Short mmCIF file of C-alpha atoms in Angstrom, two decimals:
data_model
loop_
_atom_site.label_atom_id
_atom_site.label_comp_id
_atom_site.label_asym_id
_atom_site.label_seq_id
_atom_site.Cartn_x
_atom_site.Cartn_y
_atom_site.Cartn_z
CA ARG A 1 3.06 15.95 -9.13
CA LYS A 2 2.10 12.61 -7.65
CA GLU A 3 4.22 9.58 -8.44
CA VAL A 4 1.18 7.54 -9.51
CA GLU A 5 -2.03 8.96 -10.95
CA GLN A 6 -5.25 6.99 -11.22
CA ASP A 7 -8.80 7.80 -12.19
CA PRO A 8 -10.67 7.27 -8.90
CA GLY A 9 -13.88 6.28 -10.67
CA PRO A 10 -16.23 4.97 -9.48
CA PHE A 11 -16.85 2.40 -12.16
CA ASN A 12 -20.23 0.72 -11.96
CA VAL A 13 -20.64 -2.22 -14.33
CA PRO A 14 -23.03 -5.18 -14.70
CA GLU A 15 -21.92 -8.75 -14.15
CA GLY A 16 -20.18 -10.12 -17.20
CA ALA A 17 -18.90 -6.76 -18.38
CA THR A 18 -15.33 -5.99 -19.33
CA VAL A 19 -13.76 -3.07 -17.51
CA ALA A 20 -10.37 -1.41 -17.88
CA PHE A 21 -8.40 0.70 -15.43
CA ASN A 22 -5.45 2.86 -16.27
CA CYS A 23 -2.76 4.67 -14.40
CA THR A 24 0.33 6.70 -15.17
CA TYR A 25 3.54 7.06 -13.23
CA SER A 26 5.90 10.01 -13.26
CA ASN A 27 9.31 8.52 -12.46
CA SER A 28 10.97 6.87 -15.43
CA ALA A 29 13.31 5.07 -13.02
CA SER A 30 10.43 2.98 -11.69
CA GLN A 31 11.47 -0.63 -11.56
CA SER A 32 8.49 -2.77 -10.60
CA PHE A 33 4.78 -2.44 -11.12
CA PHE A 34 1.77 -4.00 -9.47
CA TRP A 35 -1.96 -3.96 -9.08
CA TYR A 36 -3.27 -4.36 -5.55
CA ARG A 37 -6.86 -4.95 -4.56
CA GLN A 38 -8.39 -3.43 -1.45
CA ASP A 39 -11.79 -4.42 -0.14
CA CYS A 40 -13.77 -1.94 1.94
CA ARG A 41 -12.04 -1.29 5.29
CA LYS A 42 -9.51 -4.06 4.65
CA GLU A 43 -5.81 -4.12 3.88
CA PRO A 44 -4.43 -4.03 0.32
CA LYS A 45 -3.60 -7.40 -1.18
CA LEU A 46 -1.44 -8.09 -4.19
CA LEU A 47 -3.55 -8.89 -7.24
CA MET A 48 -0.79 -9.25 -9.77
CA SER A 49 2.57 -7.97 -10.89
CA VAL A 50 2.84 -6.18 -14.22
CA TYR A 51 5.50 -7.01 -16.77
CA SER A 52 6.56 -5.25 -19.94
CA SER A 53 5.47 -8.20 -22.02
CA GLY A 54 2.01 -8.09 -20.50
CA ASN A 55 0.66 -10.82 -18.31
CA GLU A 56 -2.59 -12.57 -17.70
CA ASP A 57 -4.08 -14.32 -14.68
CA GLY A 58 -7.43 -15.83 -15.48
CA ARG A 59 -9.86 -13.01 -16.18
CA PHE A 60 -7.26 -10.34 -15.35
CA THR A 61 -4.78 -8.91 -17.84
CA ALA A 62 -2.13 -6.33 -16.98
CA GLN A 63 -0.10 -4.27 -19.41
CA LEU A 64 2.87 -1.96 -18.99
CA ASN A 65 4.03 0.67 -21.46
CA ARG A 66 7.38 2.00 -20.24
CA ALA A 67 7.69 4.54 -23.05
CA SER A 68 4.39 6.15 -22.08
CA GLN A 69 4.79 5.34 -18.37
CA TYR A 70 1.35 3.82 -18.42
CA ILE A 71 -0.10 0.75 -16.70
CA SER A 72 -3.43 -0.91 -17.34
CA LEU A 73 -5.62 -3.61 -15.86
CA LEU A 74 -8.37 -5.33 -17.80
CA ILE A 75 -11.02 -7.42 -16.07
CA ARG A 76 -13.13 -9.65 -18.28
CA ASP A 77 -16.43 -11.28 -17.36
CA SER A 78 -16.78 -9.23 -14.17
CA LYS A 79 -18.08 -10.98 -11.06
CA LEU A 80 -19.86 -9.50 -8.07
CA SER A 81 -16.81 -10.49 -6.02
CA ASP A 82 -14.62 -8.20 -8.14
CA SER A 83 -16.18 -5.18 -6.42
CA ALA A 84 -13.28 -3.48 -4.65
CA THR A 85 -10.79 -0.65 -5.00
CA TYR A 86 -7.90 -1.37 -7.35
CA LEU A 87 -4.61 0.30 -6.51
CA CYS A 88 -1.89 0.93 -9.07
CA VAL A 89 1.53 0.59 -7.44
CA VAL A 90 5.11 1.24 -8.53
CA ASN A 91 8.43 0.56 -6.83
CA ILE A 92 11.23 3.09 -7.26
CA ALA A 93 14.30 1.36 -5.88
CA ARG A 94 17.00 4.02 -5.55
CA GLY A 95 20.21 2.06 -5.43
CA SER A 96 18.94 -0.25 -2.73
CA THR A 97 17.07 -3.48 -2.72
CA LEU A 98 14.87 -1.95 -0.06
CA GLY A 99 12.56 -0.22 -2.45
CA ARG A 100 9.46 1.61 -1.41
CA LEU A 101 6.06 1.37 -2.97
CA TYR A 102 4.12 4.30 -4.34
CA PHE A 103 0.37 3.80 -4.47
CA GLY A 104 -2.18 5.54 -6.59
CA ARG A 105 -5.34 6.66 -4.86
CA GLY A 106 -7.21 3.67 -6.22
CA THR A 107 -10.08 3.11 -8.63
CA GLN A 108 -13.35 1.97 -7.12
CA LEU A 109 -15.23 -0.77 -8.95
CA THR A 110 -18.78 -1.89 -8.23
CA VAL A 111 -20.19 -4.85 -10.14
CA TRP A 112 -23.96 -5.11 -9.97
CA PRO A 113 -26.16 -8.15 -10.69
CA ASP B 1 1.58 -19.43 9.51
CA ALA B 2 0.60 -16.10 11.08
CA GLY B 3 0.53 -13.17 8.74
CA VAL B 4 1.18 -9.60 9.81
CA THR B 5 -0.55 -8.69 13.04
CA GLN B 6 -1.23 -5.14 14.17
CA SER B 7 -2.55 -3.68 17.38
CA PRO B 8 -4.70 -1.99 18.34
CA THR B 9 -7.24 -2.34 15.57
CA HIS B 10 -9.07 0.86 16.45
CA LEU B 11 -8.28 3.74 18.73
CA ILE B 12 -9.48 7.25 19.44
CA LYS B 13 -7.21 10.03 20.62
CA THR B 14 -7.49 13.76 21.09
CA ARG B 15 -5.33 16.47 19.55
CA GLY B 16 -1.95 16.79 21.18
CA GLN B 17 -1.85 13.26 22.52
CA GLN B 18 0.67 10.61 21.58
CA VAL B 19 -0.01 7.17 20.14
CA THR B 20 1.97 3.96 19.71
CA LEU B 21 0.99 1.35 17.16
CA ARG B 22 2.49 -2.12 17.07
CA CYS B 23 3.24 -4.62 14.35
CA SER B 24 4.48 -8.20 14.23
CA PRO B 25 5.75 -9.20 10.80
CA LYS B 26 4.95 -12.37 8.96
CA SER B 27 7.10 -15.32 9.93
CA GLY B 28 10.33 -15.27 7.95
CA HIS B 29 10.15 -11.55 7.16
CA ASP B 30 12.77 -9.17 8.51
CA THR B 31 11.75 -5.80 7.02
CA VAL B 32 8.85 -3.68 8.20
CA SER B 33 7.35 -0.70 6.41
CA TRP B 34 4.64 1.61 7.67
CA TYR B 35 2.06 3.33 5.52
CA GLN B 36 -0.63 5.88 6.25
CA GLN B 37 -3.90 5.67 4.33
CA ALA B 38 -6.26 8.59 4.63
CA LEU B 39 -9.88 8.13 3.63
CA GLY B 40 -10.24 7.94 -0.13
CA GLN B 41 -6.50 7.92 -0.75
CA GLY B 42 -3.90 5.30 -1.46
CA PRO B 43 -1.39 4.30 1.21
CA GLN B 44 1.49 6.74 1.70
CA PHE B 45 4.93 5.48 2.74
CA ILE B 46 6.04 6.64 6.19
CA PHE B 47 9.27 4.71 6.79
CA GLN B 48 10.93 1.35 6.63
CA TYR B 49 12.98 -0.61 9.17
CA TYR B 50 15.55 -3.28 8.63
CA GLU B 51 18.12 -4.54 11.12
CA GLU B 52 16.61 -2.26 13.76
CA GLU B 53 17.44 0.85 11.74
CA GLU B 54 15.30 3.25 9.76
CA ARG B 55 16.42 2.68 6.19
CA GLN B 56 14.09 4.91 4.23
CA ARG B 57 11.67 7.64 5.12
CA GLY B 58 8.81 9.24 3.28
CA ASN B 59 7.64 12.83 3.50
CA PHE B 60 6.40 12.76 7.08
CA PRO B 61 7.36 15.13 9.91
CA ASP B 62 9.55 14.17 12.84
CA ARG B 63 6.42 13.67 14.94
CA PHE B 64 6.34 10.27 13.30
CA SER B 65 8.98 7.95 14.67
CA GLY B 66 9.49 4.26 14.85
CA HIS B 67 11.46 1.40 16.18
CA GLN B 68 12.28 -2.16 15.24
CA PHE B 69 13.10 -4.77 17.83
CA PRO B 70 15.49 -7.74 17.57
CA ASN B 71 12.55 -10.05 16.89
CA TYR B 72 11.70 -7.86 13.85
CA SER B 73 8.51 -6.48 15.38
CA SER B 74 8.04 -2.75 15.08
CA GLU B 75 6.34 0.24 16.62
CA LEU B 76 5.11 3.47 15.08
CA ASN B 77 4.89 6.47 17.39
CA VAL B 78 3.11 9.69 16.57
CA ASN B 79 3.49 12.67 18.89
CA ALA B 80 1.41 15.84 19.17
CA LEU B 81 -1.48 14.35 17.23
CA LEU B 82 -3.30 16.52 14.72
CA LEU B 83 -6.78 16.04 13.29
CA GLY B 84 -5.12 15.26 9.96
CA ASP B 85 -3.38 12.24 11.46
CA SER B 86 -6.70 10.39 11.43
CA ALA B 87 -6.14 7.49 9.07
CA LEU B 88 -5.63 3.78 8.69
CA TYR B 89 -2.04 2.91 9.57
CA LEU B 90 -0.82 -0.13 7.73
CA CYS B 91 2.19 -2.21 8.57
CA ALA B 92 3.72 -4.26 5.78
CA SER B 93 6.44 -6.84 6.13
CA SER B 94 8.80 -8.28 3.57
CA SER B 95 12.03 -10.14 3.28
CA TYR B 96 15.17 -8.10 2.62
CA ARG B 97 16.26 -10.80 0.23
CA ASP B 98 13.17 -10.16 -1.88
CA GLY B 99 13.47 -6.39 -1.67
CA ALA B 100 10.27 -4.58 -0.84
CA ASN B 101 8.42 -5.89 -3.82
CA VAL B 102 6.54 -8.65 -2.09
CA LEU B 103 4.71 -6.98 0.75
CA THR B 104 2.31 -8.58 3.16
CA PHE B 105 0.03 -6.06 4.83
CA GLY B 106 -1.57 -6.26 8.21
CA ALA B 107 -5.21 -5.35 8.68
CA GLY B 108 -4.21 -1.94 9.98
CA SER B 109 -4.81 0.26 12.98
CA ARG B 110 -7.56 2.80 12.46
CA LEU B 111 -6.74 6.01 14.32
CA THR B 112 -9.30 8.73 14.91
CA VAL B 113 -8.09 12.04 16.30
CA LEU B 114 -10.77 14.27 17.81
#
């Protein structure tokens, strides 16, 4: 079983739409959670961290449910520039501060005009 | 402030050959991690170097090896290349003090094995 499971999509939505991505993780010892964004043929870049209390950054809202081992990302008022692959990421630090990141396979989003 | 730089950006090899990829971490970072990203997949952790030692390793065969130099730069070596080694190889740097949570990725080296 993979550490992080994501629906690969693709999601195709019009500008202005609200879209939600979900992922699940298998290791209950996971410590930190993130969403990364990856544009076509580019490197992943941190979009936002995810906290148990939920957190928001402009049009982006991330939620974490530790009991269900479930992470979500909500994008409101989608823009053309939001078109990218969104990677769900967890850090399982096993007794060391040098944790390693586990990436989901990513969910592809295309926003059309 | 230079970010993470990787070289070469693209390369083509044939089966059985060996390849060396290079990475210079972001200024102020002392930890380097390498990831392999196959087409349509998320990055997979290969290994991580800190203080010139391999600190953690993912599920990759011994054909994959690495090195970290005193200036924190790093190399990834892959021997006896297989077709399945074709992928984007990403180097990510971080500061030990921050753990591996805050990663800065380089643009990657795209390896094609024929």
